XYZ file of C-alpha atoms in Angstrom:
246
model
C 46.752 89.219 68.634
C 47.648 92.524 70.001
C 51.694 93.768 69.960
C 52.935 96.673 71.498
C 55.397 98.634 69.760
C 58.574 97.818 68.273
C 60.832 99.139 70.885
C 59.406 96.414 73.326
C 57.336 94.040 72.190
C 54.986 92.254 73.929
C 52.506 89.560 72.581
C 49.210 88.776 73.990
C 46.745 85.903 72.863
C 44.297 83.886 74.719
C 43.690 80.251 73.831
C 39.966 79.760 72.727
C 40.269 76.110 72.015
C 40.913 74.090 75.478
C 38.514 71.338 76.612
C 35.670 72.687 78.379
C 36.166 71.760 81.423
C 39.458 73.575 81.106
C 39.836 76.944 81.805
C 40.894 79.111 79.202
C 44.506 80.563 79.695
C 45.185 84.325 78.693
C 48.111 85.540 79.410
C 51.307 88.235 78.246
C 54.556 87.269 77.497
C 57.095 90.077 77.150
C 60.272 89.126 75.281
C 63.648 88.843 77.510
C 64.920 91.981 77.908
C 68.293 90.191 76.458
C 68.419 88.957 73.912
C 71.260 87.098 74.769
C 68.734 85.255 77.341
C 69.994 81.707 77.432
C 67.442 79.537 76.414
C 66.975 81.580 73.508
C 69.786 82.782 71.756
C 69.750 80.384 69.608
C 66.131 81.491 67.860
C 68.175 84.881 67.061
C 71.536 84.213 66.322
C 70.514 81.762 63.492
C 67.490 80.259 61.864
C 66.331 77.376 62.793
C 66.432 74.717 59.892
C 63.734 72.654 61.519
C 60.958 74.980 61.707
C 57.882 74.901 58.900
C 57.533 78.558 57.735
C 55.119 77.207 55.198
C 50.995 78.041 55.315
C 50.993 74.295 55.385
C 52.847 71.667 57.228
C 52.655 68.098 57.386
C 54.894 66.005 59.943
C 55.031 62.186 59.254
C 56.238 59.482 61.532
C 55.957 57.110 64.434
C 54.123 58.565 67.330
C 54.949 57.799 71.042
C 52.092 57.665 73.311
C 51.695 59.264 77.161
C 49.026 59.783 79.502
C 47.594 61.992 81.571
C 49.505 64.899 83.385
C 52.680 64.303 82.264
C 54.588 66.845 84.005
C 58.333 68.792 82.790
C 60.191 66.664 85.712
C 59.044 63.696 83.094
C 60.000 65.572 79.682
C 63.344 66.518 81.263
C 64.615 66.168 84.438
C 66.089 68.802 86.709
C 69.182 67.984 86.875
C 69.703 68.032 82.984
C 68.478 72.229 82.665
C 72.166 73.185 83.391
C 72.483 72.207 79.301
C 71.950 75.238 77.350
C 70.362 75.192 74.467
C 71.948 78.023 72.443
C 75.236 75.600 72.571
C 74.510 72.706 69.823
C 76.395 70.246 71.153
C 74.703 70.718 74.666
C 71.266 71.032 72.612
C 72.297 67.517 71.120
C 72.633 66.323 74.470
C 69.434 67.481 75.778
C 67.333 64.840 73.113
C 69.054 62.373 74.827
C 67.198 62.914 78.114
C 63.928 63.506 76.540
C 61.185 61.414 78.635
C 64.074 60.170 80.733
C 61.730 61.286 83.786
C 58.725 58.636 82.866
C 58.202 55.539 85.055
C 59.018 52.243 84.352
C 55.647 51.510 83.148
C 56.669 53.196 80.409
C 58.506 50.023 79.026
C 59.497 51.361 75.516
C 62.119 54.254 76.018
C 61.511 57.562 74.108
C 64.959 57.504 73.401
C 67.011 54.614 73.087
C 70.073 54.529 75.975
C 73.553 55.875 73.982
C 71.011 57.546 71.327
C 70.115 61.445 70.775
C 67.282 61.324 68.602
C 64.432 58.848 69.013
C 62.248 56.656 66.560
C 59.235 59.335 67.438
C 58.238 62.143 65.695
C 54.975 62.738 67.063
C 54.375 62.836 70.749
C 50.315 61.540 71.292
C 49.312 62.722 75.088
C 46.597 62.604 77.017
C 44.858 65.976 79.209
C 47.304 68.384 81.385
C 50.603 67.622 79.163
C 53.637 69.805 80.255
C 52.291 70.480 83.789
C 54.496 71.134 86.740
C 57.579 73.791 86.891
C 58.158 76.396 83.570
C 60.862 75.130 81.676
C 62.021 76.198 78.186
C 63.848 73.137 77.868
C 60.910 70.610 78.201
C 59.767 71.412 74.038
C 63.544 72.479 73.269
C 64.169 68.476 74.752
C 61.563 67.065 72.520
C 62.500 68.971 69.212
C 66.132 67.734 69.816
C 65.214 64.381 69.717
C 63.173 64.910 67.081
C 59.776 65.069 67.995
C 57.791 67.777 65.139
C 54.825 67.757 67.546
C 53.142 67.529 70.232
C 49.104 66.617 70.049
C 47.454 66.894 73.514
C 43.634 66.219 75.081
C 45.218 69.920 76.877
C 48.268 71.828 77.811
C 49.378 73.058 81.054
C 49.059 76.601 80.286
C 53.230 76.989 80.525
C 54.500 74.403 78.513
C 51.915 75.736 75.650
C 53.624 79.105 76.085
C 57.248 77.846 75.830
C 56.142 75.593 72.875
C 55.013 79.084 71.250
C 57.512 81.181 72.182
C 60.875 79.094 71.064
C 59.090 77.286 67.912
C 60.502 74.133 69.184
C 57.451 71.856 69.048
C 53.500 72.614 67.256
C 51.654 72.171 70.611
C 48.265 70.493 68.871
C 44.804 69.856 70.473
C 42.850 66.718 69.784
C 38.922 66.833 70.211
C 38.840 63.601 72.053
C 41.547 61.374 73.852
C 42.670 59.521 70.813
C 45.660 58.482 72.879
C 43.067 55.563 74.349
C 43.417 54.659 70.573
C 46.976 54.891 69.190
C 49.441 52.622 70.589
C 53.306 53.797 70.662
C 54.817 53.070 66.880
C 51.856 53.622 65.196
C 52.759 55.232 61.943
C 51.122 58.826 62.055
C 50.749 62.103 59.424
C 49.784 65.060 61.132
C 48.128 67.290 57.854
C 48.198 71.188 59.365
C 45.274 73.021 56.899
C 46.464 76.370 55.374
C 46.039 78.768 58.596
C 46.322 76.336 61.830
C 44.711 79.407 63.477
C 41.403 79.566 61.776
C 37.948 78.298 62.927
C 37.779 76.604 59.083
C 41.295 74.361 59.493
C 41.766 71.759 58.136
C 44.186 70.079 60.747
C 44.023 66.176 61.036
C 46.022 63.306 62.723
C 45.802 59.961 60.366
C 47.077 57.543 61.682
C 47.942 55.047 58.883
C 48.385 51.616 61.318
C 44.836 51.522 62.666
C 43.014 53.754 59.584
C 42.005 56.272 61.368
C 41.423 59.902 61.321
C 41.392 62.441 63.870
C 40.362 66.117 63.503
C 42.364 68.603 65.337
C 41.271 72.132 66.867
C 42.546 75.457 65.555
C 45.198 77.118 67.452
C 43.484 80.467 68.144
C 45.344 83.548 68.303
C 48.559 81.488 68.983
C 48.499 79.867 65.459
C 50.043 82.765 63.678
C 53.481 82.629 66.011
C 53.198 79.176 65.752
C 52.763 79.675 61.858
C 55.884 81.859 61.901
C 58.072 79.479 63.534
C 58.100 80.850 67.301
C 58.161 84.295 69.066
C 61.643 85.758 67.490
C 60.164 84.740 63.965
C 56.879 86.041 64.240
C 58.888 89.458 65.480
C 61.101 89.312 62.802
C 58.177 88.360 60.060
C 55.911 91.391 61.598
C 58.766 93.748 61.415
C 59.208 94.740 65.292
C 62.813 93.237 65.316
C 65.393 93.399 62.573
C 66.700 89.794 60.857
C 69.508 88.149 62.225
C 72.939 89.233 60.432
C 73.799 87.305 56.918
């Protein structure tokens, strides 16, 4: 991971861990020139309680299972992105809408109606999740409702970034499409290895209903933001921005 200096960072990494018939994203992502930029104020004005600063995580719950090319308009509809974030009760609002977008077809509801936070803590998808228009919302959506994670066949290459950049959601990659094997409710434990972003990890997906295991690939050069607990942390943990005020 490269970083330029202090006075404006910027963080480069290129995923090295897509499907093969994906192409691999690389790409820059300079930090709002405000840090009063809406979607994120709330990574700097105050920690965020909910992210694993540990070397090690583990997230435990049911899972909630999509398909293929599930795109933002599905995560979170257009017309709910005039809630901002960096307000909590308007964040507590947004896990409400979560997966609001899905068809029908989708008979069991990610959240229940009148509910903010759903039964799900892991969302299972298949290839393409998070595809369609850049929205910081879609993972900050997901995390409000309570999903810890996301683990994908692939990522659009946007909604990987925003799940990097905020801390919201770990965007994780399965090796195979083990969403043809987990049904929604399956009790899950999603074991993160010490150092998500090494070749060597140790990541797995067990999924405790149909006793089965599922290795999942390193996050490359992303894994040590996603490690830190987002962008701002990473900054802060690196030293290139100061901590937010006590």
């Amino acid at each position: 991971m490269a970083a330029s200096s202090p006075s404006s960072p910027c963080f480069s990494y290129s995923r090295n861990c897509f499907s093969p018939n994906q192409k691999t994203p690389s790409f820059s992502s300079n930090l709002p020139t405000s840090l009063n930029h809406r979607p994120f104020k709330h990574l700097i004005s105050s920690p965020i309680s909910h992210i694993r600063h540990a070397a090690s995580a583990t997230i435990h719950g049911n899972c909630y299972v999509v398909g293929d090319n599930i795109d933002t308009d599905q995560i979170i509809p257009t017309e709910y992105l005039t809630l901002v974030p960096s307000n909590p009760d308007e964040y507590r609002k947004l896990g409400s809408y979560a997966f609001i977008g899905l068809p029908s077809s989708y008979r069991t509801r990610f959240v229940d109606p009148g509910e903010h936070k759903s039964k799900f803590s892991v969302v299972i998808a298949g290839a393409n999740f998070g595809c369609g228009s850049s929205r910081e919302h879609a993972p900050a959506a997901l995390r409000s409702a309570g999903a810890g994670a996301v683990v994908a066949e692939s990522y659009a290459r946007i909604f990987f970034r925003n799940s990097v950049v905020t801390g919201e959601v770990y965007p994780l990659e399965s090796e195979g499409k083990i969403g043809e094997e987990c049904r929604t409710g399956d009790v899950v434990t999603i074991e993160m290895g010490e150092g998500c972003s090494s070749s060597s990890s140790s990541s797995r997906l067990i999924n405790h209903t149909t006793g089965k295991e599922y290795k999942l690939k390193p996050a490359g050069d992303a894994g040590p933001v996603i490690e830190a607990g987002g962008i701002f942390a990473y900054a802060r943990k690196s030293g290139m921005i100061p901590p937010p005020p006590q």
